[in-house]
Coordinates of C-alpha atoms in Angstrom, one line a residue:
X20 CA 0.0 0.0 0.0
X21 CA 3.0 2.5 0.9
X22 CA 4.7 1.3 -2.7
X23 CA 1.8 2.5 -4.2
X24 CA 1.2 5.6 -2.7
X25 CA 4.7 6.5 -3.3
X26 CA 4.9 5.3 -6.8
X27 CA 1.8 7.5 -7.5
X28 CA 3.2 10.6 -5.5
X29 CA 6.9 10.1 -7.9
X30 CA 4.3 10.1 -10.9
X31 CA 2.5 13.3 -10.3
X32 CA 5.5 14.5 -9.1
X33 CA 6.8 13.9 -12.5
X34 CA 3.8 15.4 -14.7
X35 CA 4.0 18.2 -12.5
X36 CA 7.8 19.2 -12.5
X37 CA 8.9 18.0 -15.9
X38 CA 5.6 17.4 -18.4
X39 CA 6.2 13.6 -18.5
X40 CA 4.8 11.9 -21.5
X41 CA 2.3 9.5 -21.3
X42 CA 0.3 11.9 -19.5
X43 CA 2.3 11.5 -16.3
X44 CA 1.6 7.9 -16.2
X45 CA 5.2 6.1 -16.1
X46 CA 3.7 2.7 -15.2
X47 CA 2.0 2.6 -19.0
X48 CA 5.9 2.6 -20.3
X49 CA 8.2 1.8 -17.7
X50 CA 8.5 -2.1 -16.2
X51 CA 10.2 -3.6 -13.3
X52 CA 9.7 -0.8 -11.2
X53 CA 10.9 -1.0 -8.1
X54 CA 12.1 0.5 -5.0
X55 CA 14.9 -0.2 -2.5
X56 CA 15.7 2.5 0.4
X57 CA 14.9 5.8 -1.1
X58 CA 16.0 4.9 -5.0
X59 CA 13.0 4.5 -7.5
X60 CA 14.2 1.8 -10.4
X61 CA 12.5 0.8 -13.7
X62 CA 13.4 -0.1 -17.0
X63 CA 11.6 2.8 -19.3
X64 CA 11.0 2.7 -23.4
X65 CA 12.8 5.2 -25.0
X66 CA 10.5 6.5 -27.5
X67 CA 12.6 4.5 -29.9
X68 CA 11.9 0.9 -29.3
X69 CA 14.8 0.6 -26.5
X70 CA 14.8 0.2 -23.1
X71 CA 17.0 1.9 -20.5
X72 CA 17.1 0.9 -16.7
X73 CA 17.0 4.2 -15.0
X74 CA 17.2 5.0 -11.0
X75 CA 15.9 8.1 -9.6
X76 CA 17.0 8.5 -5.8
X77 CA 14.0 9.8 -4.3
X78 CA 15.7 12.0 -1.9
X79 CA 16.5 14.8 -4.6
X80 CA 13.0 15.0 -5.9
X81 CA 10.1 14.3 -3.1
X82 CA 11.0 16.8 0.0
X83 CA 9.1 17.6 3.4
X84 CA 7.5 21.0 3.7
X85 CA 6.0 21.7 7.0
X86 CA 4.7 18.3 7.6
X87 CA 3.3 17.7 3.9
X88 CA 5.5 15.2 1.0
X89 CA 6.0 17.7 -2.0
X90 CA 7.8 17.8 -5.2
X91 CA 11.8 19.4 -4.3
X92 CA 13.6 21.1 -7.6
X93 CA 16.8 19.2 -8.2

């Protein structure tokens, strides 16, 4: 339940900071996801057929702000 919570957080997080394709929605083009301590993993398409394992440690994007999980600028 906290995986997916997270995962979904990371997602809008995403949309919201970067305009991710797939309308946010990384789960519709990324596989094996995964998360071990505070680093996100998946293996993503490329838009060109490809797929690239790609880590994301959490700690540089999702941030507290008084009391409430937020998207942090890098």
């Amino acid at each position: 339940m906290q995986l997916t919570a997270l995962l979904t957080l990371v997602g809008v997080s995403f949309y919201a900071a970067v305009g991710v394709s797939a309308a946010g929605n990384f789960a519709a083009s990324c596989y094996n996801i995964g998360l071990l301590d505070m680093t996100l993993t998946a293996a993503c398409d490329d838009g060109t057929g490809r797929r690239l394992t790609t880590y994301l440690n959490l700690n540089n994007c999702v941030g507290n702000f008084n009391g409430q999980l937020k998207c942090a600028k890098e």
